[in-house]
PDB file of C-alpha atoms in Angstrom:
ATOM      1  CA  MET A   1     -23.731 -22.005 -95.730  1.00  0.00           C
ATOM      2  CA  SER A   2     -23.968 -23.413 -92.232  1.00  0.00           C
ATOM      3  CA  VAL A   3     -26.182 -21.918 -89.600  1.00  0.00           C
ATOM      4  CA  PRO A   4     -24.035 -20.434 -86.824  1.00  0.00           C
ATOM      5  CA  GLY A   5     -24.227 -22.509 -83.718  1.00  0.00           C
ATOM      6  CA  ARG A   6     -24.928 -25.762 -85.537  1.00  0.00           C
ATOM      7  CA  ALA A   7     -22.235 -28.194 -86.482  1.00  0.00           C
ATOM      8  CA  ALA A   8     -22.555 -28.954 -90.171  1.00  0.00           C
ATOM      9  CA  GLY A   9     -21.015 -30.992 -92.888  1.00  0.00           C
ATOM     10  CA  PRO A  10     -18.089 -33.351 -92.697  1.00  0.00           C
ATOM     11  CA  GLY A  11     -16.187 -33.136 -89.443  1.00  0.00           C
ATOM     12  CA  GLY A  12     -19.003 -31.085 -87.944  1.00  0.00           C
ATOM     13  CA  GLY A  13     -20.654 -32.943 -85.174  1.00  0.00           C
ATOM     14  CA  ALA A  14     -22.188 -36.261 -84.441  1.00  0.00           C
ATOM     15  CA  GLY A  15     -25.578 -35.219 -85.807  1.00  0.00           C
ATOM     16  CA  ALA A  16     -28.538 -33.895 -83.894  1.00  0.00           C
ATOM     17  CA  PRO A  17     -27.765 -31.744 -80.872  1.00  0.00           C
ATOM     18  CA  GLY A  18     -27.690 -33.556 -77.583  1.00  0.00           C
ATOM     19  CA  PRO A  19     -27.666 -32.196 -74.065  1.00  0.00           C
ATOM     20  CA  ALA A  20     -25.480 -29.098 -73.824  1.00  0.00           C
ATOM     21  CA  ALA A  21     -22.072 -29.602 -72.269  1.00  0.00           C
ATOM     22  CA  GLU A  22     -21.458 -27.747 -69.020  1.00  0.00           C
ATOM     23  CA  GLY A  23     -21.315 -24.026 -69.832  1.00  0.00           C
ATOM     24  CA  CYS A  24     -22.225 -24.506 -73.515  1.00  0.00           C
ATOM     25  CA  ARG A  25     -25.337 -23.052 -75.099  1.00  0.00           C
ATOM     26  CA  PRO A  26     -28.356 -25.315 -75.630  1.00  0.00           C
ATOM     27  CA  GLY A  27     -28.037 -27.443 -78.753  1.00  0.00           C
ATOM     28  CA  PHE A  28     -24.240 -27.287 -78.813  1.00  0.00           C
ATOM     29  CA  VAL A  29     -22.581 -30.194 -80.674  1.00  0.00           C
ATOM     30  CA  ARG A  30     -18.844 -30.701 -80.207  1.00  0.00           C
ATOM     31  CA  PRO A  31     -16.956 -30.931 -83.525  1.00  0.00           C
ATOM     32  CA  ASN A  32     -15.342 -34.223 -84.452  1.00  0.00           C
ATOM     33  CA  PHE A  33     -11.692 -33.124 -84.364  1.00  0.00           C
ATOM     34  CA  ALA A  34     -10.380 -36.466 -85.635  1.00  0.00           C
ATOM     35  CA  ALA A  35     -12.575 -36.128 -88.749  1.00  0.00           C
ATOM     36  CA  LEU A  36     -11.630 -32.464 -89.193  1.00  0.00           C
ATOM     37  CA  SER A  37      -7.930 -33.395 -88.999  1.00  0.00           C
ATOM     38  CA  ARG A  38      -8.379 -36.166 -91.571  1.00  0.00           C
ATOM     39  CA  GLU A  39     -10.214 -33.795 -93.918  1.00  0.00           C
ATOM     40  CA  LEU A  40      -7.420 -31.252 -93.498  1.00  0.00           C
ATOM     41  CA  ALA A  41      -4.784 -33.876 -94.417  1.00  0.00           C
ATOM     42  CA  GLN A  42      -6.809 -35.036 -97.443  1.00  0.00           C
ATOM     43  CA  ALA A  43      -7.342 -31.470 -98.678  1.00  0.00           C
ATOM     44  CA  ARG A  44      -3.662 -30.651 -98.165  1.00  0.00           C
ATOM     45  CA  ALA A  45      -2.730 -33.702-100.254  1.00  0.00           C
ATOM     46  CA  ARG A  46      -5.174 -32.664-103.043  1.00  0.00           C
ATOM     47  CA  TRP A  47      -3.655 -29.174-102.999  1.00  0.00           C
ATOM     48  CA  ALA A  48      -0.058 -30.479-103.076  1.00  0.00           C
ATOM     49  CA  ALA A  49      -0.929 -32.689-106.054  1.00  0.00           C
ATOM     50  CA  GLN A  50      -1.826 -29.537-108.035  1.00  0.00           C
ATOM     51  CA  GLY A  51       1.786 -28.345-107.910  1.00  0.00           C
ATOM     52  CA  LEU A  52       0.692 -24.700-107.995  1.00  0.00           C
ATOM     53  CA  SER A  53       3.245 -22.148-106.815  1.00  0.00           C
ATOM     54  CA  ALA A  54       1.848 -19.068-108.625  1.00  0.00           C
ATOM     55  CA  TYR A  55      -1.727 -17.984-108.002  1.00  0.00           C
ATOM     56  CA  SER A  56      -3.911 -15.232-106.628  1.00  0.00           C
ATOM     57  CA  TYR A  57      -7.031 -15.209-104.499  1.00  0.00           C
ATOM     58  CA  GLU A  58      -9.253 -12.846-102.525  1.00  0.00           C
ATOM     59  CA  VAL A  59      -9.739 -13.214 -98.803  1.00  0.00           C
ATOM     60  CA  ARG A  60     -12.469 -11.661 -96.668  1.00  0.00           C
ATOM     61  CA  GLN A  61     -12.076 -11.887 -92.911  1.00  0.00           C
ATOM     62  CA  VAL A  62     -14.081 -11.105 -89.808  1.00  0.00           C
ATOM     63  CA  ALA A  63     -12.338 -10.977 -86.448  1.00  0.00           C
ATOM     64  CA  ALA A  64     -15.463 -10.195 -84.452  1.00  0.00           C
ATOM     65  CA  PRO A  65     -16.520  -7.550 -84.088  1.00  0.00           C
ATOM     66  CA  VAL A  66     -14.174  -6.175 -86.802  1.00  0.00           C
ATOM     67  CA  LEU A  67     -14.723  -6.661 -90.540  1.00  0.00           C
ATOM     68  CA  LEU A  68     -11.284  -6.452 -92.141  1.00  0.00           C
ATOM     69  CA  PRO A  69     -10.784  -5.165 -95.691  1.00  0.00           C
ATOM     70  CA  ALA A  70     -11.077  -7.711 -98.479  1.00  0.00           C
ATOM     71  CA  THR A  71      -7.645  -8.291 -99.963  1.00  0.00           C
ATOM     72  CA  ARG A  72      -6.271  -9.766-103.196  1.00  0.00           C
ATOM     73  CA  VAL A  73      -3.254 -11.977-102.402  1.00  0.00           C
ATOM     74  CA  THR A  74      -0.724 -12.796-105.128  1.00  0.00           C
ATOM     75  CA  VAL A  75       1.690 -15.701-104.662  1.00  0.00           C
ATOM     76  CA  ARG A  76       4.691 -16.551-106.859  1.00  0.00           C
ATOM     77  CA  ASP A  77       7.254 -19.285-106.242  1.00  0.00           C
ATOM     78  CA  GLY A  78       5.364 -20.187-103.075  1.00  0.00           C
ATOM     79  CA  ALA A  79       5.711 -16.719-101.456  1.00  0.00           C
ATOM     80  CA  VAL A  80       3.275 -13.821-101.116  1.00  0.00           C
ATOM     81  CA  VAL A  81       4.520 -11.094-103.463  1.00  0.00           C
ATOM     82  CA  ALA A  82       1.591  -8.662-103.401  1.00  0.00           C
ATOM     83  CA  LEU A  83      -1.360  -7.664-101.246  1.00  0.00           C
ATOM     84  CA  ASN A  84      -3.907  -5.327-102.787  1.00  0.00           C
ATOM     85  CA  LEU A  85      -7.154  -4.210-101.260  1.00  0.00           C
ATOM     86  CA  VAL A  86     -10.186  -5.120-103.334  1.00  0.00           C
ATOM     87  CA  PRO A  87     -11.634  -1.972-104.998  1.00  0.00           C
ATOM     88  CA  GLY A  88     -13.870  -0.099-102.582  1.00  0.00           C
ATOM     89  CA  GLU A  89     -12.070  -1.380 -99.470  1.00  0.00           C
ATOM     90  CA  ALA A  90     -10.023   0.778 -97.093  1.00  0.00           C
ATOM     91  CA  GLY A  91      -7.557   0.084 -94.300  1.00  0.00           C
ATOM     92  CA  GLN A  92      -4.678  -2.318 -93.884  1.00  0.00           C
ATOM     93  CA  PRO A  93      -4.700  -5.991 -94.880  1.00  0.00           C
ATOM     94  CA  SER A  94      -4.928  -8.287 -91.880  1.00  0.00           C
ATOM     95  CA  PRO A  95      -1.958 -10.470 -90.935  1.00  0.00           C
ATOM     96  CA  LEU A  96      -4.060 -13.472 -92.019  1.00  0.00           C
ATOM     97  CA  ALA A  97      -4.290 -11.989 -95.528  1.00  0.00           C
ATOM     98  CA  ARG A  98      -0.543 -12.477 -95.835  1.00  0.00           C
ATOM     99  CA  LEU A  99      -0.772 -16.269 -96.096  1.00  0.00           C
ATOM    100  CA  THR A 100      -0.077 -18.590 -98.989  1.00  0.00           C
ATOM    101  CA  VAL A 101      -2.443 -21.546 -99.343  1.00  0.00           C
ATOM    102  CA  GLU A 102       0.162 -23.644 -97.522  1.00  0.00           C
ATOM    103  CA  GLY A 103       0.147 -21.038 -94.741  1.00  0.00           C
ATOM    104  CA  ARG A 104      -3.655 -21.312 -94.569  1.00  0.00           C
ATOM    105  CA  PHE A 105      -3.334 -25.075 -94.078  1.00  0.00           C
ATOM    106  CA  ASP A 106      -0.819 -24.492 -91.269  1.00  0.00           C
ATOM    107  CA  SER A 107      -3.140 -21.911 -89.697  1.00  0.00           C
ATOM    108  CA  LEU A 108      -6.072 -24.352 -89.906  1.00  0.00           C
ATOM    109  CA  ALA A 109      -4.036 -27.074 -88.195  1.00  0.00           C
ATOM    110  CA  GLN A 110      -3.140 -24.630 -85.418  1.00  0.00           C
ATOM    111  CA  THR A 111      -6.798 -23.584 -85.080  1.00  0.00           C
ATOM    112  CA  LEU A 112      -7.887 -27.223 -84.778  1.00  0.00           C
ATOM    113  CA  ARG A 113      -5.261 -27.941 -82.107  1.00  0.00           C
ATOM    114  CA  TYR A 114      -6.335 -24.887 -80.103  1.00  0.00           C
ATOM    115  CA  GLN A 115     -10.087 -25.378 -80.485  1.00  0.00           C
ATOM    116  CA  ALA A 116      -9.813 -29.034 -79.397  1.00  0.00           C
ATOM    117  CA  THR A 117      -8.677 -27.776 -75.965  1.00  0.00           C
ATOM    118  CA  LEU A 118     -11.782 -25.615 -75.416  1.00  0.00           C
ATOM    119  CA  PRO A 119     -14.916 -26.761 -73.586  1.00  0.00           C
ATOM    120  CA  CYS A 120     -17.379 -25.424 -76.217  1.00  0.00           C
ATOM    121  CA  PRO A 121     -15.503 -25.170 -79.540  1.00  0.00           C
ATOM    122  CA  GLU A 122     -17.150 -24.372 -82.842  1.00  0.00           C
ATOM    123  CA  VAL A 123     -15.233 -24.989 -86.061  1.00  0.00           C
ATOM    124  CA  ARG A 124     -16.490 -25.229 -89.621  1.00  0.00           C
ATOM    125  CA  ILE A 125     -14.126 -25.614 -92.570  1.00  0.00           C
ATOM    126  CA  ARG A 126     -14.786 -26.026 -96.285  1.00  0.00           C
ATOM    127  CA  TYR A 127     -12.308 -26.923 -99.019  1.00  0.00           C
ATOM    128  CA  ASP A 128     -12.482 -26.564-102.778  1.00  0.00           C
ATOM    129  CA  PRO A 129     -13.476 -30.103-103.850  1.00  0.00           C
ATOM    130  CA  ALA A 130     -11.205 -30.180-106.915  1.00  0.00           C
ATOM    131  CA  LEU A 131      -8.126 -28.235-105.793  1.00  0.00           C
ATOM    132  CA  GLY A 132      -8.239 -28.929-102.062  1.00  0.00           C
ATOM    133  CA  LEU A 133      -7.507 -25.339-101.053  1.00  0.00           C
ATOM    134  CA  PRO A 134      -9.316 -24.097 -97.949  1.00  0.00           C
ATOM    135  CA  VAL A 135     -12.136 -21.717 -98.886  1.00  0.00           C
ATOM    136  CA  TYR A 136     -13.930 -21.139 -95.570  1.00  0.00           C
ATOM    137  CA  LEU A 137     -13.232 -21.170 -91.858  1.00  0.00           C
ATOM    138  CA  TYR A 138     -15.502 -20.319 -88.956  1.00  0.00           C
ATOM    139  CA  SER A 139     -13.934 -20.598 -85.517  1.00  0.00           C
ATOM    140  CA  GLY A 140     -15.681 -19.584 -82.333  1.00  0.00           C
ATOM    141  CA  ARG A 141     -17.111 -20.750 -79.065  1.00  0.00           C
ATOM    142  CA  GLY A 142     -20.474 -22.276 -78.326  1.00  0.00           C
ATOM    143  CA  ASP A 143     -20.611 -21.037 -74.770  1.00  0.00           C
ATOM    144  CA  LYS A 144     -23.457 -18.993 -73.386  1.00  0.00           C
ATOM    145  CA  GLY A 145     -23.598 -15.244 -73.857  1.00  0.00           C
ATOM    146  CA  ILE A 146     -20.619 -14.655 -76.150  1.00  0.00           C
ATOM    147  CA  ALA A 147     -21.519 -11.891 -78.596  1.00  0.00           C
ATOM    148  CA  ASP A 148     -18.113 -11.556 -80.208  1.00  0.00           C
ATOM    149  CA  GLY A 149     -14.826 -13.383 -80.245  1.00  0.00           C
ATOM    150  CA  PHE A 150     -15.383 -15.520 -83.327  1.00  0.00           C
ATOM    151  CA  GLY A 151     -13.313 -15.490 -86.471  1.00  0.00           C
ATOM    152  CA  GLU A 152     -14.274 -16.253 -90.014  1.00  0.00           C
ATOM    153  CA  TRP A 153     -12.611 -16.028 -93.401  1.00  0.00           C
ATOM    154  CA  THR A 154     -13.582 -16.834 -96.957  1.00  0.00           C
ATOM    155  CA  VAL A 155     -11.272 -17.373 -99.926  1.00  0.00           C
ATOM    156  CA  SER A 156     -12.707 -16.684-103.379  1.00  0.00           C
ATOM    157  CA  ARG A 157     -11.648 -15.851-106.933  1.00  0.00           C
ATOM    158  CA  PHE A 158      -8.746 -18.279-106.853  1.00  0.00           C
ATOM    159  CA  THR A 159      -6.760 -17.932-110.080  1.00  0.00           C
ATOM    160  CA  PRO A 160      -3.699 -19.952-111.114  1.00  0.00           C
ATOM    161  CA  LEU A 161      -1.020 -17.686-112.651  1.00  0.00           C
ATOM    162  CA  PRO A 162       1.388 -18.503-115.475  1.00  0.00           C
TER     163      PRO A 162
END
């Protein structure tokens, strides 16, 4: 997993941290939004090639400072048909838990467009290498002194359904 505050992996940054941008924390590296957008398009194409319209997955989300309940999402015919909290969790599923994989791609594209407008954006995304589905997003700001205000989600236990 990436170290918060450091751009990592494909689409991350240009490499070693350079001088901090005005108002950004020391060591801040601006993400390469062109590369992140290309990776998103490639992953979306890999996912579309699977032709899956029935599946389930678990999503865990942090909307700092709130940890939202882990939720099992079931999709059939391309629509969310069930949301169930993972055993041991309490509360209400987040609105972001109500997304199909296609909805997650749309949400990622929106996040990239928004973050590209910020002076100190931090974005890290990972995709399943075989299926293309998004499995991790971290979105925040690399400005000085922000203790909350980031968002993060992880998709796991993806299961195709008959």
